[in-house]
Amino acid sequence: MTAAQGEALSAAETTAYRLGSGPGGWVERLGEDVIISYKSDAALAELLQGLAVQCAAYGWQARRVFARFMPTKNAERVSPVLHNGDATLPLTTVVTEAGIRYGLDMGAGYSHGLFLDQRLNRARLRAMKPKRLLNTFAYTCSFSVVAALAGAETLSVDLSRKSLDRGRHNFELNEIAETGHRFVVDDTMELLPKLAARGEQFDAIVLDPPTFSRSANGRRWQVEQHFEDLLGAALEVAAPKCAILLSTNCTKFDTATLERRARWCAKARRRTADYEKPVAPPDFPPGHGATTLWMMVR
Ligand SMILES: C[S@@+](CC[C@H](N)C(=O)[O-])C[C@H]1O[C@@H](n2cnc3c(N)ncnc32)[C@H](O)[C@@H]1O
């Protein structure tokens, strides 16, 4: 991140972004705090050094630095730990992105609550001003917040009640009344057919599933295996001109693969669409961040 990029983000009321990325991890600014995600002790030392150089160059001092080890196995993931700073301060904080407020929690688990690589996709969704948004795998509902602020009715679905409660909190932080906004604890794959049976239609749909998951009833989700089932079911509730955000962190998908598989689904459901590859945020170098694609249904 250059000083000019940092200044442009601050001018746009964005206080959460990547400060630096490397093969051993990355450094994120989260308001007054910093979190370092690292793969080894040597990488942590290098990232801390890079942070010190940047802070000295920009005359900025982080209030606290958290460090999050990235294990190769998901089951070994733990919450970030405080590396330096005041241990008596709360683990929660609020950051802004384009003036929108999001609550983060360093004590809530492996992820703090906002995926910074989706910043430009959130901005794009907001600019589209959809009337009805379906946000699947919604996590803390950041996509729902931006759509709601643009006037949309929203439906956010996630397996995790805790994540949706954090989503509700994000609505409160932005003074969005709950009217017209639904938060549904369910398996996306089970909810989509119910929505279709009720004749519900949406103008924008976010499909940003994890690589693997298992729901309370034991149903296994695996993006590589179930991608077509998900998109096919989503197309059943896609209104004409619906914008569908396809997003995955699975390394088996690049943009070309996403588009090829999406085209196959569209054909199978007799829909046509245009495909638009989003511009990556400048703080995310190639190979960092989710693979995403906008599918603009005709
Ligand atoms: C990658 S995060 C989504 C991030 C979100 N799109 C955002 O930008 O903040 C994955 C989320 O999917 C949820 N999840 C996993 N499997 C699910 C399923 N089968 N149905 C609904 N939600 C699921 C998890 O609880 C988690 O909150």
XYZ file of C-alpha atoms and ligand atoms in Angstrom:
325
model
C 0.000 0.000 0.000
C 1.455 3.347 -1.022
C 0.960 6.560 0.964
C -1.191 7.943 -1.909
C -3.434 4.840 -1.889
C -3.807 5.104 1.897
C -4.700 8.799 1.624
C -7.283 8.078 -1.111
C -8.916 5.426 1.077
C -8.955 7.729 4.111
C -10.510 10.491 1.971
C -13.208 7.958 0.989
C -13.868 7.293 4.705
C -12.361 3.812 4.513
C -10.352 2.753 7.548
C -10.089 -0.982 6.818
C -7.704 -2.160 4.099
C -4.583 -4.201 3.463
C -1.326 -2.489 4.316
C 0.859 -5.178 2.795
C 0.862 -8.726 1.403
C 3.573 -11.296 0.930
C 4.057 -15.039 0.463
C 4.140 -15.610 4.240
C 1.014 -13.606 5.078
C -0.471 -10.129 5.103
C -1.126 -7.054 7.244
C -4.518 -5.350 7.550
C -5.351 -1.982 9.033
C -8.628 -2.175 10.950
C -9.397 1.357 12.114
C -6.899 2.137 14.852
C -5.734 -1.478 15.054
C -3.700 -3.807 12.868
C -3.953 -7.558 12.347
C -1.157 -9.653 10.917
C -2.092 -13.009 9.372
C 1.005 -15.204 9.159
C 2.078 -18.681 8.093
C 5.299 -19.036 10.145
C 7.231 -17.276 12.921
C 9.776 -16.067 10.344
C 6.955 -14.578 8.242
C 5.511 -12.861 11.345
C 8.883 -11.248 12.104
C 9.177 -10.021 8.504
C 5.612 -8.652 8.433
C 6.160 -6.858 11.770
C 9.291 -5.272 10.325
C 7.394 -4.155 7.186
C 4.655 -2.680 9.389
C 7.226 -0.708 11.437
C 8.733 0.725 8.227
C 5.288 1.752 6.893
C 4.222 3.302 10.200
C 7.460 5.321 10.363
C 7.064 6.466 6.725
C 3.428 7.561 7.162
C 3.779 8.900 10.713
C 1.040 6.517 11.936
C 1.065 4.335 15.039
C -1.259 1.334 15.466
C -3.111 1.319 18.791
C -2.833 -2.483 18.971
C -1.313 -5.195 16.812
C -3.065 -8.580 16.695
C -1.472 -11.662 15.149
C -3.388 -14.557 13.605
C -1.625 -17.783 12.765
C -2.926 -19.425 9.591
C -2.790 -23.210 10.052
C -3.048 -25.461 7.010
C -5.986 -27.330 8.589
C -9.213 -25.357 9.158
C -9.876 -27.319 12.362
C -6.761 -25.748 13.943
C -7.932 -22.161 13.397
C -8.008 -19.946 16.501
C -8.885 -16.318 17.292
C -6.180 -13.680 16.744
C -3.975 -12.951 19.779
C -2.851 -9.531 20.992
C 0.791 -9.058 20.000
C 1.260 -5.586 21.447
C -0.964 -2.831 22.813
C -3.369 -2.330 25.716
C -4.793 -5.712 26.779
C -7.565 -4.043 28.810
C -9.309 -2.561 25.740
C -12.358 -4.413 24.363
C -11.720 -6.910 21.546
C -14.494 -5.282 19.538
C -13.998 -2.250 17.328
C -15.792 -0.383 14.534
C -14.252 0.341 11.128
C -15.628 2.289 8.185
C -15.688 1.498 4.485
C -16.967 4.277 2.215
C -18.447 5.791 5.374
C -20.373 2.594 6.243
C -19.752 1.236 9.747
C -18.913 -2.415 10.463
C -18.372 -3.984 13.870
C -15.356 -6.251 14.180
C -14.546 -8.684 16.961
C -11.057 -10.074 17.457
C -12.374 -12.523 20.037
C -15.157 -14.040 17.931
C -13.062 -16.638 16.138
C -10.656 -16.924 13.262
C -12.251 -14.151 11.135
C -12.789 -10.662 12.543
C -16.009 -9.950 10.659
C -15.247 -8.155 7.376
C -13.653 -9.590 4.233
C -11.661 -6.636 2.944
C -11.103 -8.153 -0.517
C -14.831 -7.649 -1.249
C -14.628 -3.851 -0.858
C -15.107 -3.058 -4.569
C -17.843 -5.680 -4.959
C -19.717 -4.075 -2.046
C -19.289 -0.675 -3.726
C -20.564 -2.091 -6.996
C -23.622 -3.653 -5.364
C -24.417 -0.360 -3.641
C -24.149 1.519 -6.946
C -26.510 -0.980 -8.624
C -29.274 -0.026 -6.152
C -31.072 -3.399 -6.319
C -34.664 -3.469 -5.030
C -34.400 -6.998 -3.578
C -31.136 -8.614 -2.455
C -30.627 -12.266 -1.562
C -27.375 -12.581 0.396
C -26.520 -16.266 0.815
C -23.683 -17.429 3.117
C -24.183 -13.919 4.501
C -21.775 -14.105 7.501
C -21.943 -10.596 9.097
C -24.200 -9.306 6.284
C -21.883 -6.634 4.865
C -23.417 -7.026 1.377
C -26.897 -6.687 2.896
C -25.892 -3.490 4.682
C -24.694 -1.768 1.498
C -27.783 -2.880 -0.455
C -30.095 -1.761 2.368
C -28.420 1.656 2.441
C -29.104 1.880 -1.308
C -32.798 1.208 -0.659
C -33.061 -2.582 -1.085
C -35.144 -5.067 0.841
C -32.750 -7.816 1.916
C -32.789 -11.480 2.841
C -29.607 -12.699 4.543
C -29.151 -16.440 5.102
C -26.434 -18.199 7.060
C -26.046 -21.390 9.077
C -24.676 -19.355 11.961
C -27.130 -17.458 14.162
C -24.193 -15.673 15.812
C -23.002 -14.328 12.453
C -26.482 -13.093 11.575
C -26.728 -11.407 15.009
C -23.526 -9.598 14.107
C -25.186 -8.713 10.805
C -28.124 -7.209 12.714
C -25.623 -5.239 14.773
C -24.083 -3.896 11.532
C -27.571 -2.742 10.483
C -27.930 -0.957 13.850
C -24.497 0.661 13.519
C -25.719 2.210 10.266
C -29.129 3.130 11.696
C -31.000 0.899 9.231
C -34.463 -0.037 10.536
C -35.182 -3.795 10.446
C -38.357 -3.366 8.337
C -37.870 -5.046 4.958
C -34.842 -7.017 6.126
C -34.908 -10.740 6.896
C -32.197 -12.730 8.694
C -32.729 -16.448 8.198
C -30.766 -19.179 9.962
C -30.807 -21.989 7.413
C -28.768 -23.990 4.970
C -28.641 -22.011 1.708
C -29.230 -25.199 -0.289
C -32.403 -25.892 1.692
C -33.694 -22.328 1.648
C -33.313 -21.678 -2.107
C -35.992 -24.216 -3.209
C -38.361 -22.881 -0.515
C -37.922 -19.334 -1.876
C -38.519 -20.583 -5.429
C -41.661 -22.476 -4.327
C -42.993 -19.241 -2.797
C -42.307 -17.418 -6.083
C -39.766 -15.059 -4.536
C -37.544 -13.156 -6.991
C -34.434 -11.069 -6.427
C -32.640 -8.378 -8.447
C -29.250 -9.150 -6.920
C -27.896 -12.371 -5.393
C -24.609 -12.896 -3.580
C -23.168 -16.408 -3.765
C -19.981 -16.404 -1.680
C -19.847 -19.871 -0.104
C -17.002 -21.384 1.904
C -14.905 -24.131 0.318
C -16.268 -26.734 2.791
C -18.933 -26.770 5.490
C -21.336 -29.087 7.260
C -24.790 -27.989 8.420
C -26.440 -28.967 11.722
C -28.342 -31.808 10.006
C -25.066 -33.208 8.665
C -25.461 -31.962 5.105
C -22.027 -31.517 3.562
C -21.217 -28.525 1.365
C -18.226 -28.623 -0.948
C -17.963 -25.800 -3.468
C -16.161 -27.763 -6.160
C -18.812 -30.473 -6.072
C -21.931 -28.366 -5.440
C -21.297 -25.132 -7.348
C -23.730 -26.001 -10.181
C -26.453 -27.051 -7.700
C -26.084 -23.708 -5.923
C -26.088 -21.509 -9.010
C -28.856 -23.545 -10.634
C -31.074 -23.109 -7.554
C -30.191 -19.395 -7.379
C -31.193 -18.916 -11.014
C -34.684 -20.130 -10.061
C -35.110 -17.014 -7.897
C -33.249 -14.596 -10.185
C -35.481 -11.890 -11.654
C -34.805 -10.695 -15.211
C -31.674 -8.491 -15.204
C -30.572 -9.998 -11.871
C -26.922 -9.380 -10.954
C -25.348 -12.454 -9.346
C -22.016 -12.181 -7.578
C -20.077 -15.453 -7.822
C -17.226 -15.644 -5.334
C -14.964 -18.337 -3.943
C -11.697 -18.766 -2.089
C -11.306 -22.313 -3.393
C -7.956 -22.446 -5.169
C -9.389 -24.848 -7.762
C -11.414 -21.960 -9.267
C -9.941 -19.153 -11.321
C -12.175 -16.613 -13.076
C -12.196 -18.603 -16.311
C -13.358 -21.732 -14.447
C -16.079 -19.780 -12.638
C -17.305 -18.374 -15.952
C -17.199 -21.726 -17.749
C -19.179 -23.438 -14.997
C -21.635 -20.516 -14.718
C -22.225 -20.567 -18.489
C -23.018 -24.280 -18.298
C -25.561 -23.654 -15.492
C -27.186 -20.782 -17.357
C -27.572 -22.944 -20.459
C -29.045 -25.825 -18.442
C -31.632 -23.424 -16.941
C -32.312 -21.725 -20.320
C -31.022 -18.357 -19.107
C -28.561 -16.051 -20.831
C -26.123 -13.773 -19.092
C -23.133 -11.481 -19.534
C -20.069 -11.969 -17.378
C -17.947 -9.206 -15.882
C -14.660 -9.742 -14.095
C -14.356 -7.181 -11.297
C -11.263 -5.016 -10.930
C -9.193 -6.222 -7.973
C -8.752 -3.710 -5.144
C -5.292 -2.076 -5.429
C -4.268 -3.417 -1.984
C -4.814 -7.038 -3.137
C -2.017 -8.306 -5.404
C -2.672 -11.213 -7.799
C -3.143 -14.467 -5.906
C -4.592 -12.689 -2.833
C -8.313 -12.386 -2.189
C -11.328 -14.294 -3.460
C -11.918 -15.154 -7.115
C -15.050 -13.273 -8.110
C -17.216 -12.772 -11.171
C -20.437 -10.824 -11.798
C -23.021 -12.745 -13.783
C -25.481 -10.264 -15.261
C -28.583 -12.269 -16.152
C -30.473 -10.959 -19.170
C -16.952 -17.076 3.249
S -18.077 -16.665 4.522
C -19.093 -15.592 3.599
C -18.574 -14.170 3.615
C -19.603 -13.118 3.244
N -20.092 -13.305 1.897
C -18.996 -11.738 3.408
O -18.543 -11.159 2.406
O -18.930 -11.277 4.560
C -18.981 -18.169 4.647
C -20.249 -18.138 5.507
O -21.061 -19.209 5.047
C -21.750 -19.782 6.146
N -22.180 -21.120 5.691
C -21.429 -22.227 5.506
N -22.154 -23.209 4.961
C -23.418 -22.729 4.807
C -24.619 -23.245 4.269
N -24.677 -24.475 3.801
N -25.709 -22.434 4.234
C -25.666 -21.184 4.723
N -24.545 -20.623 5.237
C -23.431 -21.379 5.264
C -20.781 -19.725 7.283
O -21.445 -19.765 8.519
C -20.076 -18.379 6.993
O -20.704 -17.333 7.706
